Tab-separated table of C-alpha atoms in Angstrom:
chain	number	residue	atom	x	y	z
M	9	UNK	CA	27.520	-37.873	47.265
M	10	UNK	CA	25.634	-34.911	45.846
M	11	UNK	CA	27.713	-32.673	44.340
M	12	UNK	CA	26.207	-29.784	45.123
M	13	UNK	CA	25.653	-27.279	47.593
M	14	UNK	CA	22.050	-27.190	49.882
M	15	UNK	CA	22.112	-25.056	52.671
M	16	UNK	CA	20.874	-27.093	55.011
M	17	UNK	CA	20.091	-24.257	57.748
M	18	UNK	CA	17.489	-22.359	55.322
M	19	UNK	CA	14.402	-23.593	55.206
M	20	UNK	CA	14.189	-26.192	57.340
M	21	UNK	CA	17.002	-27.631	56.103
M	22	UNK	CA	15.261	-28.800	53.720
M	23	UNK	CA	16.194	-28.286	49.679
M	24	UNK	CA	13.021	-26.689	49.412
M	25	UNK	CA	11.594	-23.613	47.973
M	26	UNK	CA	9.024	-21.446	49.654
M	27	UNK	CA	6.624	-19.398	47.638
M	28	UNK	CA	3.158	-18.789	46.768
M	29	UNK	CA	0.459	-20.339	44.275
M	30	UNK	CA	0.291	-16.653	43.169
M	31	UNK	CA	3.546	-16.493	42.405
M	32	UNK	CA	4.551	-20.022	40.923
M	33	UNK	CA	1.398	-19.494	38.649
M	34	UNK	CA	2.667	-16.389	37.416
M	35	UNK	CA	6.751	-16.995	36.920
M	36	UNK	CA	4.896	-20.111	34.701
M	37	UNK	CA	2.903	-17.363	32.731
M	38	UNK	CA	5.534	-15.013	32.132
M	39	UNK	CA	7.822	-17.299	31.190
M	40	UNK	CA	5.856	-18.995	29.202
M	41	UNK	CA	4.473	-16.150	26.633
M	42	UNK	CA	3.023	-17.743	22.921
M	43	UNK	CA	2.673	-15.135	20.277
M	44	UNK	CA	0.402	-14.769	18.110
M	45	UNK	CA	1.864	-13.914	14.417
M	46	UNK	CA	0.832	-11.392	14.041
M	47	UNK	CA	2.777	-9.613	11.467
M	48	UNK	CA	0.327	-7.254	9.104
M	49	UNK	CA	3.194	-5.167	7.729
M	50	UNK	CA	6.881	-3.790	7.547
M	51	UNK	CA	7.023	-4.082	11.666
M	52	UNK	CA	5.845	-7.668	11.106
M	53	UNK	CA	9.421	-7.796	9.613
M	54	UNK	CA	11.187	-6.675	12.472
M	55	UNK	CA	8.974	-8.766	14.719
M	56	UNK	CA	10.091	-11.605	13.466
M	57	UNK	CA	13.721	-9.812	13.647
M	58	UNK	CA	13.317	-10.641	17.463
M	59	UNK	CA	12.221	-14.355	16.756
M	60	UNK	CA	15.248	-15.198	14.965
M	61	UNK	CA	19.409	-16.194	16.344
M	62	UNK	CA	20.336	-12.495	16.506
M	63	UNK	CA	17.539	-11.779	19.543
M	64	UNK	CA	16.362	-14.529	20.333
M	65	UNK	CA	12.776	-14.670	21.882
M	66	UNK	CA	13.288	-18.009	22.442
M	67	UNK	CA	14.877	-17.150	25.729
M	68	UNK	CA	12.284	-15.976	27.774
M	69	UNK	CA	9.756	-18.262	27.222
M	70	UNK	CA	8.447	-16.990	23.782
M	71	UNK	CA	7.403	-18.794	20.800
M	72	UNK	CA	5.159	-17.956	17.603
M	73	UNK	CA	2.310	-19.869	16.937
M	74	UNK	CA	0.255	-19.650	13.935
M	75	UNK	CA	-2.597	-20.536	16.128
M	76	UNK	CA	-5.248	-18.417	18.631
M	77	UNK	CA	-5.733	-21.698	20.737
M	78	UNK	CA	-2.438	-22.184	21.569
M	79	UNK	CA	-1.374	-18.070	22.033
M	80	UNK	CA	-0.877	-16.450	25.166
M	81	UNK	CA	0.285	-12.545	23.168
M	82	UNK	CA	-1.029	-10.983	20.321
M	83	UNK	CA	1.247	-9.038	18.668
M	84	UNK	CA	-0.593	-6.704	16.799
M	85	UNK	CA	2.470	-5.867	13.948
M	86	UNK	CA	1.639	-3.540	11.750
M	87	UNK	CA	-1.216	-1.649	9.884
M	88	UNK	CA	-4.866	-2.557	9.844
M	89	UNK	CA	-7.387	-2.258	8.014
M	90	UNK	CA	-10.847	-1.481	8.038
M	91	UNK	CA	-11.459	-4.323	5.910
M	92	UNK	CA	-9.396	-6.921	8.201
M	93	UNK	CA	-10.232	-5.688	11.851
M	94	UNK	CA	-13.436	-7.861	11.749
M	95	UNK	CA	-10.279	-10.508	11.450
M	96	UNK	CA	-8.261	-9.357	14.729
M	97	UNK	CA	-11.981	-9.458	16.104
M	98	UNK	CA	-12.322	-12.835	15.648
M	99	UNK	CA	-9.400	-13.779	16.305
M	100	UNK	CA	-9.020	-12.209	19.371
M	101	UNK	CA	-12.186	-14.368	20.841
M	102	UNK	CA	-10.692	-17.478	19.535
M	103	UNK	CA	-7.969	-16.751	22.379
M	104	UNK	CA	-7.928	-18.216	25.490
M	105	UNK	CA	-8.077	-16.364	28.370
M	106	UNK	CA	-5.512	-14.856	29.927
M	107	UNK	CA	-4.688	-12.858	26.847
M	108	UNK	CA	-2.835	-9.756	26.514
M	109	UNK	CA	-2.268	-7.891	23.316
M	110	UNK	CA	0.807	-5.931	22.282
M	111	UNK	CA	0.291	-2.485	20.199
M	112	UNK	CA	3.382	-2.599	17.544
M	113	UNK	CA	4.102	0.272	16.094
M	114	UNK	CA	2.799	3.891	15.190
M	115	UNK	CA	0.024	1.984	12.493
M	116	UNK	CA	-0.823	-0.317	15.144
M	117	UNK	CA	-1.145	2.692	17.926
M	118	UNK	CA	-2.720	5.256	16.285
M	119	UNK	CA	-3.150	4.630	12.354
M	120	UNK	CA	0.138	6.149	11.496
M	121	UNK	CA	0.914	8.021	8.582
M	122	UNK	CA	-1.939	6.224	7.111
M	123	UNK	CA	-4.552	9.049	7.764
M	124	UNK	CA	-7.226	7.694	5.336
M	125	UNK	CA	-10.434	6.374	5.055
M	126	UNK	CA	-9.335	2.630	4.831
M	127	UNK	CA	-7.645	2.864	8.345
M	128	UNK	CA	-8.619	1.630	11.057
M	129	UNK	CA	-7.564	4.631	13.243
M	130	UNK	CA	-5.546	2.704	16.797
M	131	UNK	CA	-6.634	-0.615	16.740
M	132	UNK	CA	-7.684	0.032	20.694
M	133	UNK	CA	-10.987	0.803	18.415
M	134	UNK	CA	-11.273	-3.308	18.402
M	135	UNK	CA	-9.619	-4.676	21.156
M	136	UNK	CA	-8.213	-4.002	24.345
M	137	UNK	CA	-4.307	-2.841	24.477
M	138	UNK	CA	-2.325	-3.463	26.866
M	139	UNK	CA	1.152	-2.764	25.734
M	140	UNK	CA	1.703	0.026	23.216
M	141	UNK	CA	5.117	0.070	21.601
M	142	UNK	CA	5.931	3.647	19.548
M	143	UNK	CA	7.791	3.727	16.571
M	144	UNK	CA	8.188	3.036	12.825
M	145	UNK	CA	9.492	0.344	13.453
M	146	UNK	CA	10.168	-0.306	16.394
M	147	UNK	CA	13.255	-1.890	16.502
M	148	UNK	CA	13.409	-5.778	18.041
M	149	UNK	CA	15.583	-3.967	21.306
M	150	UNK	CA	11.956	-2.175	21.787
M	151	UNK	CA	9.874	-5.139	21.310
M	152	UNK	CA	11.983	-7.830	24.270
M	153	UNK	CA	11.494	-4.884	26.011
M	154	UNK	CA	7.668	-4.990	25.369
M	155	UNK	CA	7.573	-8.770	26.004
M	156	UNK	CA	9.544	-8.013	29.591
M	157	UNK	CA	7.431	-5.418	30.822
M	158	UNK	CA	4.233	-8.023	29.615
M	159	UNK	CA	5.850	-10.212	31.873
M	160	UNK	CA	6.194	-7.182	34.654
M	161	UNK	CA	2.573	-7.049	34.391
M	162	UNK	CA	1.597	-10.666	35.286
M	163	UNK	CA	3.937	-11.126	37.584
M	164	UNK	CA	2.262	-7.322	39.452
M	165	UNK	CA	-1.659	-9.914	39.323
M	166	UNK	CA	-3.427	-12.268	41.326
M	167	UNK	CA	-3.106	-15.633	39.639
M	168	UNK	CA	-5.627	-16.984	41.892
M	169	UNK	CA	-8.018	-14.087	41.351
M	170	UNK	CA	-11.194	-14.639	38.266
M	171	UNK	CA	-9.623	-13.429	35.026
M	172	UNK	CA	-11.891	-10.056	34.470
M	173	UNK	CA	-12.786	-10.780	31.063
M	174	UNK	CA	-11.093	-8.201	28.918
M	175	UNK	CA	-13.920	-7.043	27.227
M	176	UNK	CA	-14.181	-3.249	25.170
M	177	UNK	CA	-17.394	-2.789	26.153
N	28	UNK	CA	-4.774	22.219	18.714
N	29	UNK	CA	-5.475	23.127	15.018
N	30	UNK	CA	-8.761	25.616	14.366
N	31	UNK	CA	-11.242	22.976	13.291
N	32	UNK	CA	-12.675	23.449	8.970
N	33	UNK	CA	-15.220	22.169	8.019
N	34	UNK	CA	-14.870	19.572	5.572
N	35	UNK	CA	-17.414	19.121	4.062
N	36	UNK	CA	-16.601	19.514	0.393
N	37	UNK	CA	-12.908	20.256	1.566
N	38	UNK	CA	-12.027	17.682	-1.637
N	39	UNK	CA	-14.833	18.822	-4.036
N	40	UNK	CA	-13.006	22.627	-4.445
N	41	UNK	CA	-9.898	23.225	-5.774
N	42	UNK	CA	-7.020	24.504	-1.881
N	43	UNK	CA	-6.266	26.641	-4.542
N	44	UNK	CA	-6.665	28.686	-8.088
N	45	UNK	CA	-4.948	31.104	-9.294
N	46	UNK	CA	-6.515	32.144	-12.884
N	47	UNK	CA	-3.295	33.271	-14.775
N	48	UNK	CA	-1.918	29.748	-13.764
N	49	UNK	CA	-1.653	27.870	-16.670
N	50	UNK	CA	-0.515	24.184	-16.795
N	51	UNK	CA	2.538	23.238	-18.086
N	52	UNK	CA	2.023	20.664	-20.620
N	53	UNK	CA	4.516	17.858	-22.797
N	54	UNK	CA	5.296	18.897	-26.182
N	55	UNK	CA	2.725	16.657	-28.985
N	56	UNK	CA	4.373	15.672	-32.215
N	57	UNK	CA	1.305	14.376	-35.116
N	58	UNK	CA	1.393	11.159	-35.573
N	59	UNK	CA	3.201	11.082	-39.141
N	60	UNK	CA	6.081	11.830	-35.978
N	61	UNK	CA	6.440	8.075	-36.564
N	62	UNK	CA	6.463	5.387	-38.762
N	63	UNK	CA	5.441	2.641	-36.962
N	64	UNK	CA	2.080	4.729	-35.015
N	65	UNK	CA	1.798	6.249	-38.610
N	66	UNK	CA	1.362	2.908	-40.101
N	67	UNK	CA	-0.752	1.385	-37.033
N	68	UNK	CA	-2.426	4.706	-36.789
N	69	UNK	CA	-3.945	4.694	-40.593
N	70	UNK	CA	-4.680	0.604	-39.598
N	71	UNK	CA	-7.363	1.369	-37.338
N	72	UNK	CA	-8.924	3.920	-39.100
N	73	UNK	CA	-9.363	2.293	-41.618
N	74	UNK	CA	-11.881	-0.231	-39.763
N	75	UNK	CA	-12.875	2.888	-36.777
N	76	UNK	CA	-13.468	6.467	-35.638
N	77	UNK	CA	-10.274	7.831	-34.370
N	78	UNK	CA	-11.968	11.428	-32.640
N	79	UNK	CA	-7.995	12.638	-31.790
N	80	UNK	CA	-4.662	11.365	-31.942
N	81	UNK	CA	-0.805	12.497	-30.838
N	82	UNK	CA	2.087	11.298	-29.521
N	83	UNK	CA	3.337	12.366	-25.749
N	84	UNK	CA	6.377	11.532	-24.810
N	85	UNK	CA	6.832	8.344	-27.049
N	86	UNK	CA	3.783	7.295	-27.281
N	87	UNK	CA	0.616	7.440	-29.204
N	88	UNK	CA	-2.724	8.595	-27.989
N	89	UNK	CA	-5.778	7.867	-29.575
N	90	UNK	CA	-9.711	9.090	-29.033
N	91	UNK	CA	-11.765	6.488	-29.976
N	92	UNK	CA	-15.992	5.632	-29.520
N	93	UNK	CA	-16.521	4.142	-26.465
N	94	UNK	CA	-18.585	1.786	-28.526
N	95	UNK	CA	-15.406	0.238	-30.332
N	96	UNK	CA	-13.438	-1.047	-26.894
N	97	UNK	CA	-13.705	-4.423	-27.567
N	98	UNK	CA	-13.194	-4.281	-31.755
N	99	UNK	CA	-10.283	-1.566	-30.823
N	100	UNK	CA	-8.592	-3.751	-28.755
N	101	UNK	CA	-9.135	-7.505	-30.764
N	102	UNK	CA	-7.466	-5.479	-33.639
N	103	UNK	CA	-5.081	-4.228	-32.341
N	104	UNK	CA	-3.788	-7.702	-30.617
N	105	UNK	CA	-4.791	-9.705	-33.569
N	106	UNK	CA	-3.552	-7.549	-36.397
N	107	UNK	CA	-0.939	-4.996	-35.628
N	108	UNK	CA	1.203	-6.863	-32.479
N	109	UNK	CA	-0.491	-4.961	-30.056
N	110	UNK	CA	-0.329	-8.193	-27.691
N	111	UNK	CA	-0.586	-7.241	-23.635
N	112	UNK	CA	-2.924	-4.502	-22.083
N	113	UNK	CA	-0.375	-3.354	-19.364
N	114	UNK	CA	-3.047	-1.706	-17.571
N	115	UNK	CA	-6.387	-0.239	-17.555
N	116	UNK	CA	-8.453	2.707	-15.389
N	117	UNK	CA	-10.635	5.684	-15.536
N	118	UNK	CA	-10.023	9.344	-14.573
N	119	UNK	CA	-12.725	11.572	-12.845
N	120	UNK	CA	-13.887	14.762	-15.264
N	121	UNK	CA	-17.476	14.878	-12.823
N	122	UNK	CA	-16.903	18.289	-11.985
N	123	UNK	CA	-15.573	19.944	-14.899
N	124	UNK	CA	-17.819	17.965	-17.720
N	125	UNK	CA	-19.825	15.163	-15.526
N	126	UNK	CA	-17.631	12.598	-17.647
N	127	UNK	CA	-15.143	9.677	-17.369
N	128	UNK	CA	-12.081	9.426	-18.906
N	129	UNK	CA	-11.482	5.047	-19.660
N	130	UNK	CA	-7.755	4.637	-20.552
N	131	UNK	CA	-6.652	1.501	-21.928
N	132	UNK	CA	-2.167	1.186	-22.246
N	133	UNK	CA	-1.236	-1.380	-24.899
N	134	UNK	CA	2.434	-2.446	-25.253
N	135	UNK	CA	3.486	-3.874	-28.142
N	136	UNK	CA	7.016	-6.351	-27.149
N	137	UNK	CA	7.926	-6.872	-31.189
N	138	UNK	CA	7.493	-2.950	-31.496
N	139	UNK	CA	9.057	-1.944	-28.878
N	140	UNK	CA	6.431	1.154	-28.789
N	141	UNK	CA	3.059	1.391	-26.449
N	142	UNK	CA	-0.525	2.976	-27.479
N	143	UNK	CA	-3.065	4.599	-24.831
N	144	UNK	CA	-6.856	3.778	-26.193
N	145	UNK	CA	-9.098	6.766	-24.608
N	146	UNK	CA	-12.766	7.271	-24.692
N	147	UNK	CA	-15.132	9.377	-22.004
N	148	UNK	CA	-17.732	7.720	-20.899
N	149	UNK	CA	-20.947	9.704	-18.933
N	150	UNK	CA	-20.949	9.625	-15.453
N	151	UNK	CA	-23.763	5.672	-15.092
N	152	UNK	CA	-22.379	4.439	-17.899
N	153	UNK	CA	-20.994	1.630	-18.290
N	154	UNK	CA	-17.914	-0.140	-20.604
N	155	UNK	CA	-17.780	-3.071	-22.375
N	156	UNK	CA	-15.034	-5.608	-21.235
N	157	UNK	CA	-12.235	-6.533	-22.654
N	158	UNK	CA	-11.732	-9.426	-19.784
N	159	UNK	CA	-13.378	-11.934	-22.667
N	160	UNK	CA	-9.256	-9.931	-24.397
N	161	UNK	CA	-6.501	-9.627	-22.409
N	162	UNK	CA	-7.234	-11.797	-18.535
N	163	UNK	CA	-5.275	-8.791	-16.292
N	164	UNK	CA	-8.927	-6.424	-17.066
N	165	UNK	CA	-10.715	-8.943	-15.240
N	166	UNK	CA	-8.717	-7.023	-11.966
N	167	UNK	CA	-8.078	-3.361	-13.977
N	168	UNK	CA	-12.010	-3.273	-14.809
N	169	UNK	CA	-12.638	-5.183	-10.150
N	170	UNK	CA	-10.990	-2.353	-9.949
N	171	UNK	CA	-12.041	-0.251	-11.513
N	172	UNK	CA	-15.925	-0.844	-10.488
N	173	UNK	CA	-14.129	-0.770	-7.204
N	174	UNK	CA	-12.681	2.858	-7.226
N	175	UNK	CA	-15.123	4.966	-9.505
N	176	UNK	CA	-18.123	2.566	-9.344
N	177	UNK	CA	-18.083	1.712	-13.277
N	178	UNK	CA	-19.609	-0.927	-14.764
N	179	UNK	CA	-17.858	-3.570	-16.658
N	180	UNK	CA	-21.005	-5.145	-19.148
N	181	UNK	CA	-20.381	-8.703	-19.975
N	182	UNK	CA	-17.369	-9.452	-17.105
N	183	UNK	CA	-17.742	-12.570	-15.171
N	184	UNK	CA	-17.160	-11.550	-11.556
N	185	UNK	CA	-18.033	-7.697	-11.243
N	186	UNK	CA	-17.421	-7.353	-7.600
N	187	UNK	CA	-14.624	-4.844	-5.767
N	188	UNK	CA	-12.118	-6.068	-5.125
N	189	UNK	CA	-10.318	-4.180	-2.338
N	190	UNK	CA	-12.416	-2.976	-0.096
N	191	UNK	CA	-15.102	-5.112	1.271
N	192	UNK	CA	-18.234	-6.362	-0.388
N	193	UNK	CA	-20.142	-4.555	1.799
N	194	UNK	CA	-18.354	-0.997	1.010
N	195	UNK	CA	-20.666	1.891	0.554
N	196	UNK	CA	-18.864	4.779	-2.004
N	197	UNK	CA	-16.356	5.029	-4.442
N	198	UNK	CA	-12.789	6.078	-3.201
N	199	UNK	CA	-10.310	7.444	-5.887
N	200	UNK	CA	-13.676	10.374	-6.814
N	201	UNK	CA	-12.789	13.595	-6.698
N	202	UNK	CA	-15.587	14.149	-4.501
N	203	UNK	CA	-14.542	11.188	-1.849
N	204	UNK	CA	-13.027	12.963	1.045
N	205	UNK	CA	-9.597	11.564	1.952
N	206	UNK	CA	-9.702	10.481	5.582
N	207	UNK	CA	-13.669	8.784	4.576
N	208	UNK	CA	-17.410	9.854	5.057
N	209	UNK	CA	-19.413	8.603	7.686
N	210	UNK	CA	-20.132	4.945	6.162
N	211	UNK	CA	-16.360	4.909	6.392
N	212	UNK	CA	-15.132	6.843	9.630
N	213	UNK	CA	-17.602	4.376	11.444
N	214	UNK	CA	-17.594	1.190	8.859
N	215	UNK	CA	-15.533	-1.659	11.901
N	216	UNK	CA	-17.145	-0.352	14.353
N	217	UNK	CA	-20.992	-0.950	13.139
N	218	UNK	CA	-19.625	-3.954	11.770
N	219	UNK	CA	-18.237	-5.688	14.599
N	220	UNK	CA	-20.379	-4.268	17.883
N	221	UNK	CA	-23.446	-2.399	16.311
N	222	UNK	CA	-24.205	0.475	15.928
N	223	UNK	CA	-24.785	1.503	19.634
N	224	UNK	CA	-21.343	0.975	20.343
N	225	UNK	CA	-20.347	4.626	19.004
N	226	UNK	CA	-20.772	6.243	21.787
N	227	UNK	CA	-18.866	3.771	23.909
N	228	UNK	CA	-15.693	3.760	21.182
N	229	UNK	CA	-15.721	7.445	20.102
N	230	UNK	CA	-14.799	9.057	16.788
N	231	UNK	CA	-11.713	8.467	15.204
N	232	UNK	CA	-9.045	10.510	16.146
N	233	UNK	CA	-7.980	12.033	13.323
N	234	UNK	CA	-5.361	15.303	14.338
N	235	UNK	CA	-2.109	13.511	14.071
N	236	UNK	CA	-1.344	16.685	15.305
N	237	UNK	CA	-2.874	15.894	18.673
N	238	UNK	CA	-0.198	15.375	20.957
N	239	UNK	CA	-1.752	15.556	25.012
N	240	UNK	CA	0.672	15.476	28.064
N	241	UNK	CA	-2.469	15.127	30.408
N	242	UNK	CA	-3.911	12.593	28.359
N	243	UNK	CA	-3.906	8.952	30.774
N	244	UNK	CA	-6.799	6.760	28.443
N	245	UNK	CA	-3.796	6.524	25.687
N	246	UNK	CA	-0.042	6.633	26.031
N	247	UNK	CA	1.360	7.464	29.409
N	248	UNK	CA	5.023	10.382	29.243
N	249	UNK	CA	7.719	7.825	28.747
N	250	UNK	CA	9.578	8.360	31.518
N	251	UNK	CA	7.159	9.955	33.974
N	252	UNK	CA	4.469	6.646	33.259
N	253	UNK	CA	0.858	6.297	35.811
N	254	UNK	CA	-1.425	3.909	36.131
N	255	UNK	CA	-4.372	4.258	33.751
N	256	UNK	CA	-7.021	7.058	34.127
N	257	UNK	CA	-4.896	9.203	36.312
N	258	UNK	CA	-5.465	12.259	36.838
N	259	UNK	CA	-2.028	13.959	36.176
N	260	UNK	CA	-0.972	17.082	37.338
N	261	UNK	CA	2.867	16.946	35.767
N	262	UNK	CA	4.984	17.459	38.177
N	263	UNK	CA	5.307	13.512	38.256
N	264	UNK	CA	8.563	12.307	39.454
N	265	UNK	CA	10.609	11.402	37.110
N	266	UNK	CA	10.393	6.791	37.639
N	267	UNK	CA	13.275	4.316	36.804
N	268	UNK	CA	12.976	2.381	33.587
N	269	UNK	CA	13.263	-1.270	35.467
N	270	UNK	CA	13.015	-4.448	33.370
N	271	UNK	CA	12.374	-5.904	36.327
N	272	UNK	CA	11.162	-5.263	40.107
N	273	UNK	CA	13.101	-3.865	42.941
N	274	UNK	CA	13.200	-7.620	44.862
N	275	UNK	CA	13.773	-9.831	41.856
N	276	UNK	CA	12.023	-11.779	41.094
N	277	UNK	CA	10.879	-16.006	42.052
N	278	UNK	CA	13.113	-18.203	40.290
N	279	UNK	CA	15.146	-15.483	37.920
N	280	UNK	CA	18.692	-14.243	37.913
N	281	UNK	CA	18.034	-10.013	39.077
N	282	UNK	CA	18.621	-8.028	36.140
N	283	UNK	CA	20.969	-4.931	36.829
N	284	UNK	CA	22.045	-2.410	34.980
N	285	UNK	CA	24.257	-1.411	37.102
N	286	UNK	CA	26.162	-4.284	36.699
N	287	UNK	CA	25.803	-5.225	32.884
N	288	UNK	CA	29.262	-4.456	30.755
N	289	UNK	CA	28.902	-2.656	27.792
N	290	UNK	CA	31.168	-3.899	24.904
N	291	UNK	CA	32.260	-1.605	23.525
N	292	UNK	CA	34.753	-3.502	20.952
N	293	UNK	CA	33.950	-3.567	18.103
N	294	UNK	CA	35.843	-6.701	17.315
N	295	UNK	CA	34.476	-9.157	19.935
């Protein structure tokens, strides 16, 4: 005798849940956002703290991957220098579609306090950004909130449509 | 927005000049006031030309000829126990008399003394590398080349160390603008997308004081978010920040702010 309770009046009496392909695909996508580790500066420390046991990204299904081929979201955490700009573009191009980018902290958003010759004034000059997190550095709670907003954004999209390739130009 | 001021030569000229201002100097002592330094200086003077020498902040500063640098440092290392080159670099005096001042900071652990060796070179002149004497000079001389454009003769790998190899300009020169020249401003766009992408991507936003609440292309106003590119009127209603959609999420427990419990017991 099954111990769990089955509501036989729902779904035509079957212990199943009906849904659409979109929803089930998006459910899978939004709950297994693997992040490419991209700690460039002090924001990287907060990103690591978000992944560690106190804040625990694993419960969102977010696991840090050191390979762009296995990552869904790139969390740009820190100052992007002009020397490094070509590499962030190359790594972004190596990520498989669908892919997302979180720009974490003031430096990645706008260049921050580094109003100098050697700093890229915002990563959105190089790669398309989905989410900007303010702060210097943002707390791990902010990054968690950002990931949850990204999940919401993924769920809002149609999964079945051919993904429009994200390009700056 | 702030009024625009031309920044072509803003670094070249001093932003504040007071004709009666005399910059304060740390008092200098003669080398004779310290017997260790005096003995070292006499030893150096017996072999090389020393044009000037004084003690400042308990450190001996000597000025020598540019061609003697390898011999002086070798002599100091082997005979006078100054076994470490702590740091070396250049000072830009181009505006004053078209010269660079090169300094070498020497440390003796046995004597617990520091000597600064200095000399002047003309603009465009190269220095002699001391990389064969001190391994620390390897990266220091590369940095000096990177930042000032001063080459070191005899260096095994005279390339830029901090800036990219294809960089133009020497950032630590006084005439180099802090926010970069035309080349620096478009460096990453030119390199990644090509020059024709300049129109698409646009110039850098360098005004740190600029806040535009009607700009929905870059940042939305917190709590009043609108889709990207929407025309903002300023009368947008305040939207509640939710982690999840109102109807809940398939297979995921609904997170409701009102049902959440705030734990205020610090000893929980």
